[in-house]
Short mmCIF file of C-alpha atoms in Angstrom, two decimals:
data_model
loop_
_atom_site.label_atom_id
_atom_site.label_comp_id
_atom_site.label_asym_id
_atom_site.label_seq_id
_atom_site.Cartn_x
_atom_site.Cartn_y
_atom_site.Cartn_z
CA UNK A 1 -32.09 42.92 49.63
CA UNK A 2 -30.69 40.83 52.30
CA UNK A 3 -29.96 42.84 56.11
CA UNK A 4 -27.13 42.69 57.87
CA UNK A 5 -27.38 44.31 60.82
CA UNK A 6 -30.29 45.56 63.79
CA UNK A 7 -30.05 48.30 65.89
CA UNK A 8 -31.58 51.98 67.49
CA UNK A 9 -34.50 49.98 69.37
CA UNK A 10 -37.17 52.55 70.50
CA UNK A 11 -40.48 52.57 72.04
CA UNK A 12 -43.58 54.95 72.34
CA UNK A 13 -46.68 54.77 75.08
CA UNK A 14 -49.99 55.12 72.94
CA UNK A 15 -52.74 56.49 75.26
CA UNK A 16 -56.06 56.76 74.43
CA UNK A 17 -58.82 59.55 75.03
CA UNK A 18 -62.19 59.70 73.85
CA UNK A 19 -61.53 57.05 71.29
CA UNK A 20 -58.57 58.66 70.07
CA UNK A 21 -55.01 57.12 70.27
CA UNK A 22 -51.90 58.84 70.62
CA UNK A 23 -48.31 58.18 70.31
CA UNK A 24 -45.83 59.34 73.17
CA UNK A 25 -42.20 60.39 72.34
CA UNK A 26 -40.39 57.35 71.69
CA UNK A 27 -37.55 56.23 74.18
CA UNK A 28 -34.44 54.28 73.22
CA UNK A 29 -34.65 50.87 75.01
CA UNK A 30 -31.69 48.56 75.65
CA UNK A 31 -29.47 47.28 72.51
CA UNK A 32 -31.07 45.17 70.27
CA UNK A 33 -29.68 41.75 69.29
CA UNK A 34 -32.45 40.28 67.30
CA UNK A 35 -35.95 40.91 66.24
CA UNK A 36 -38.12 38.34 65.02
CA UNK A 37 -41.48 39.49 63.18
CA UNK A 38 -43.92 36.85 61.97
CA UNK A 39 -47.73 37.61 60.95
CA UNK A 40 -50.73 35.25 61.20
CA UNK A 41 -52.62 36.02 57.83
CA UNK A 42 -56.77 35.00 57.43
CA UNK A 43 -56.93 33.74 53.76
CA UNK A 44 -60.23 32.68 52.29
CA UNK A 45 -60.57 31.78 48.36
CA UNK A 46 -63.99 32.40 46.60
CA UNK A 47 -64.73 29.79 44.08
CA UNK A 48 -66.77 30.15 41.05
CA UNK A 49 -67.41 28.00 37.76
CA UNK A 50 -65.39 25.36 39.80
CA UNK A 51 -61.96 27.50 40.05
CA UNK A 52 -60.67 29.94 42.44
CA UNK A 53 -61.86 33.49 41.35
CA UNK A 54 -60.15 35.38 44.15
CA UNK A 55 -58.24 34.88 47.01
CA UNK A 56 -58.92 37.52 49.90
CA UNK A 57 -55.63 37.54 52.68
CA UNK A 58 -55.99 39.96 55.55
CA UNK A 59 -54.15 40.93 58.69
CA UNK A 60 -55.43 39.24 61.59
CA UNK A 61 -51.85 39.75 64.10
CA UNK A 62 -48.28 39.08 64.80
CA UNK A 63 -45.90 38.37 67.24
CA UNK A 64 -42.19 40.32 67.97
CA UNK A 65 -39.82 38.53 69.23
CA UNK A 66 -36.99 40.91 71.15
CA UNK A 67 -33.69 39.96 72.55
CA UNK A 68 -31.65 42.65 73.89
CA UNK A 69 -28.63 43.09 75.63
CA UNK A 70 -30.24 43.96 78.88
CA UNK A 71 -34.11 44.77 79.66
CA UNK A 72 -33.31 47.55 82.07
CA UNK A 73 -35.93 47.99 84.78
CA UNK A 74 -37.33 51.13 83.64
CA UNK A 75 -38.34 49.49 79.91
CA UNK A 76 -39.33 46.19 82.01
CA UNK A 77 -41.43 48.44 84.42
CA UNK A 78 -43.34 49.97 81.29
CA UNK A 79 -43.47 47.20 78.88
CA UNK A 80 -44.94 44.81 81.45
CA UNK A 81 -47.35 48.09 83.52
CA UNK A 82 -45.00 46.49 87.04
CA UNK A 83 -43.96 49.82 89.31
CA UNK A 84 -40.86 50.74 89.56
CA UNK A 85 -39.99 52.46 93.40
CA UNK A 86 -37.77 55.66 93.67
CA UNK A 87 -34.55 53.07 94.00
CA UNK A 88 -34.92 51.64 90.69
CA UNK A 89 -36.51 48.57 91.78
CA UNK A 90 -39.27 46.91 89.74
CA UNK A 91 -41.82 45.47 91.32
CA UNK A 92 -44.32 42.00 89.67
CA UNK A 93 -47.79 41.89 90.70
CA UNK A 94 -50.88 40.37 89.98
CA UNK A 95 -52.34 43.10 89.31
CA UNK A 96 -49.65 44.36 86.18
CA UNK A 97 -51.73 45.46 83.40
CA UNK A 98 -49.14 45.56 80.21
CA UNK A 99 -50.00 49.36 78.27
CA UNK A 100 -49.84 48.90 74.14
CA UNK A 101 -46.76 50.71 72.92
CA UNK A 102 -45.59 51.39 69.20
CA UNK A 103 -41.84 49.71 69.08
CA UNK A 104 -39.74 51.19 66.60
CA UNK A 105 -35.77 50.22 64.91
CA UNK A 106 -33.94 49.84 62.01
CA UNK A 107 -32.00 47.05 60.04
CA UNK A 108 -28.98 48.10 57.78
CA UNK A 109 -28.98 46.38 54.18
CA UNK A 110 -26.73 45.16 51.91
CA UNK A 111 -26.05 48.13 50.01
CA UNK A 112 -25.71 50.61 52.85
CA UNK A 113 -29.11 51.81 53.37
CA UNK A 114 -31.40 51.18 56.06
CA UNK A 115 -35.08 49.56 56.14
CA UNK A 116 -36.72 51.70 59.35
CA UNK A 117 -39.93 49.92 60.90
CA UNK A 118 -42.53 51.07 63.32
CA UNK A 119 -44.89 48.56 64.75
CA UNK A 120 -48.26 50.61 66.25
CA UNK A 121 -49.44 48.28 68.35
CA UNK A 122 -47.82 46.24 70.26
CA UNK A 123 -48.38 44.06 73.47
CA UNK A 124 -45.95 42.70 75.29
CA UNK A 125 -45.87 39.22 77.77
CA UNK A 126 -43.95 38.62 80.52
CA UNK A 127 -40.35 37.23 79.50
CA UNK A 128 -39.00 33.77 80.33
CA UNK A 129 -35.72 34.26 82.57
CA UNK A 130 -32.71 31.79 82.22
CA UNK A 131 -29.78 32.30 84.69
CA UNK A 132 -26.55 29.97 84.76
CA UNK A 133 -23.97 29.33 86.86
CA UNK A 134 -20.65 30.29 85.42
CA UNK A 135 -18.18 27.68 83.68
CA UNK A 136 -14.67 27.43 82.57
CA UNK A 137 -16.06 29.70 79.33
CA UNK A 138 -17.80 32.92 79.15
CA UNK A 139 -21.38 32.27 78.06
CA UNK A 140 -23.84 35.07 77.79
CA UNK A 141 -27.72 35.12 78.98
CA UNK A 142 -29.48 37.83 77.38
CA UNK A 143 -33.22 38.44 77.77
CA UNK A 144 -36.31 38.01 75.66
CA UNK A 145 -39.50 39.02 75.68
CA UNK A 146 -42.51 38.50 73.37
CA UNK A 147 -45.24 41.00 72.58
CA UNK A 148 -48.48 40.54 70.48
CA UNK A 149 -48.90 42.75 67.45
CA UNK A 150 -52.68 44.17 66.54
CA UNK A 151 -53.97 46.74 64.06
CA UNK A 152 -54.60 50.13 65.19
CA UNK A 153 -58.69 51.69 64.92
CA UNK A 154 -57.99 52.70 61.78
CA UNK A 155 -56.31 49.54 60.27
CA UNK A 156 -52.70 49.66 60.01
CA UNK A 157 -50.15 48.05 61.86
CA UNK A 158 -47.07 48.89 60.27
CA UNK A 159 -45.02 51.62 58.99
CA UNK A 160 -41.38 50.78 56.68
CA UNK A 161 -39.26 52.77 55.10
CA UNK A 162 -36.07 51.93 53.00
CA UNK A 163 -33.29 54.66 53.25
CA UNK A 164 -30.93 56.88 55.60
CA UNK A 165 -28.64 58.55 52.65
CA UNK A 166 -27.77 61.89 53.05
CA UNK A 167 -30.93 63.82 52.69
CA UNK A 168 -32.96 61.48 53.57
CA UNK A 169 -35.63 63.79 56.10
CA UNK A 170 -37.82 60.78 56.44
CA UNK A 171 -34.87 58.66 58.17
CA UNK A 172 -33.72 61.32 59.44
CA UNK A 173 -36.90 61.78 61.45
CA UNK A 174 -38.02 58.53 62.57
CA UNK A 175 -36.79 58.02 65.67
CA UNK A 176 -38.34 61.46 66.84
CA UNK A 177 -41.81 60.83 66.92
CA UNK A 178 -43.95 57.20 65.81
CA UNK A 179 -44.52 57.53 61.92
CA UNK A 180 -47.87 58.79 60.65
CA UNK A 181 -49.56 58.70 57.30
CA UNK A 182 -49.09 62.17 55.46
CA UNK A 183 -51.73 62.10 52.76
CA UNK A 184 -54.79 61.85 54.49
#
């Protein structure tokens, strides 16, 4: 079913200790305005007796495409790993090193419900910045910025899940902590 609308945009720090990553508490970032997933798939086909026999796809990556309202310098400052002084400026350096973060939101449907999505794992580049003088019309500029999308250690890189009716303790929970398998 088709969605009609984006929204609660969060994200969580992973950090990593003795091989072992963990999710932060996620953070609500600025309003979201679109987000663009697409995934790069490897695909190799096995051929026997002169026919395809089976077809293997895997994850290799992806790439999320944000635009936001506003990137406001605290989720700037921690997306990108700039500093951010005690007056809320950011500060660019050569030597940013951009920290992985899970990035979490969800997409109303159709019929009412909502599809909720965590991404584990994801990068992100510094954004392209477009500023223009105003006109005789209002027109807006509203950032974007890119991140790269990996699998975790164990293999997954997603997490989705299609609800929010009344009841619903999954939804209800998502935004509270990054989505982990329960049946392990």
């Amino acid at each position: 079913m088709a969605t009609i609308g984006l929204r609660d945009l969060y994200r969580a720090a992973i950090t990593e200790a003795a091989g072992v990553e963990t999710y932060g508490t996620p953070t609500r970032m600025a309003k979201a305005i679109s987000a663009e997933l697409s995934v790069e798939v490897a695909e190799a086909p096995l051929y026997a007796d002169d026919a395809i026999d089976a077809i293997v796809k895997e994850f290799v990556s992806g790439e999320l495409t944000l635009n936001v309202n506003d990137l406001l310098p605290a989720d700037l400052a921690a997306l990108l790993g700039q500093t951010q002084d005690d007056d809320n400026v950011v500060y660019a350096g050569e030597n940013d090193a951009p920290p992985y973060f899970a990035i979490g939101f969800k997409a109303k449907k159709a019929d009412g419900t909502y599809k909720y999505i965590w991404l584990y794992k994801v990068k992100f580049g510094i954004p392209d910045e477009s500023y223009t003088t105003k006109g005789d019309s209002i027109e807006f500029s509203t950032p974007t910025i890119v991140g790269t999308i990996v699998k975790r250690p164990d293999g997954l890189w997603k997490a989705e899940h299609v609800g929010g009716a009344t009841g619903d303790t999954v939804a209800a929970a998502w935004f509270t902590a990054v989505r982990e398998p329960n049946n392990e």
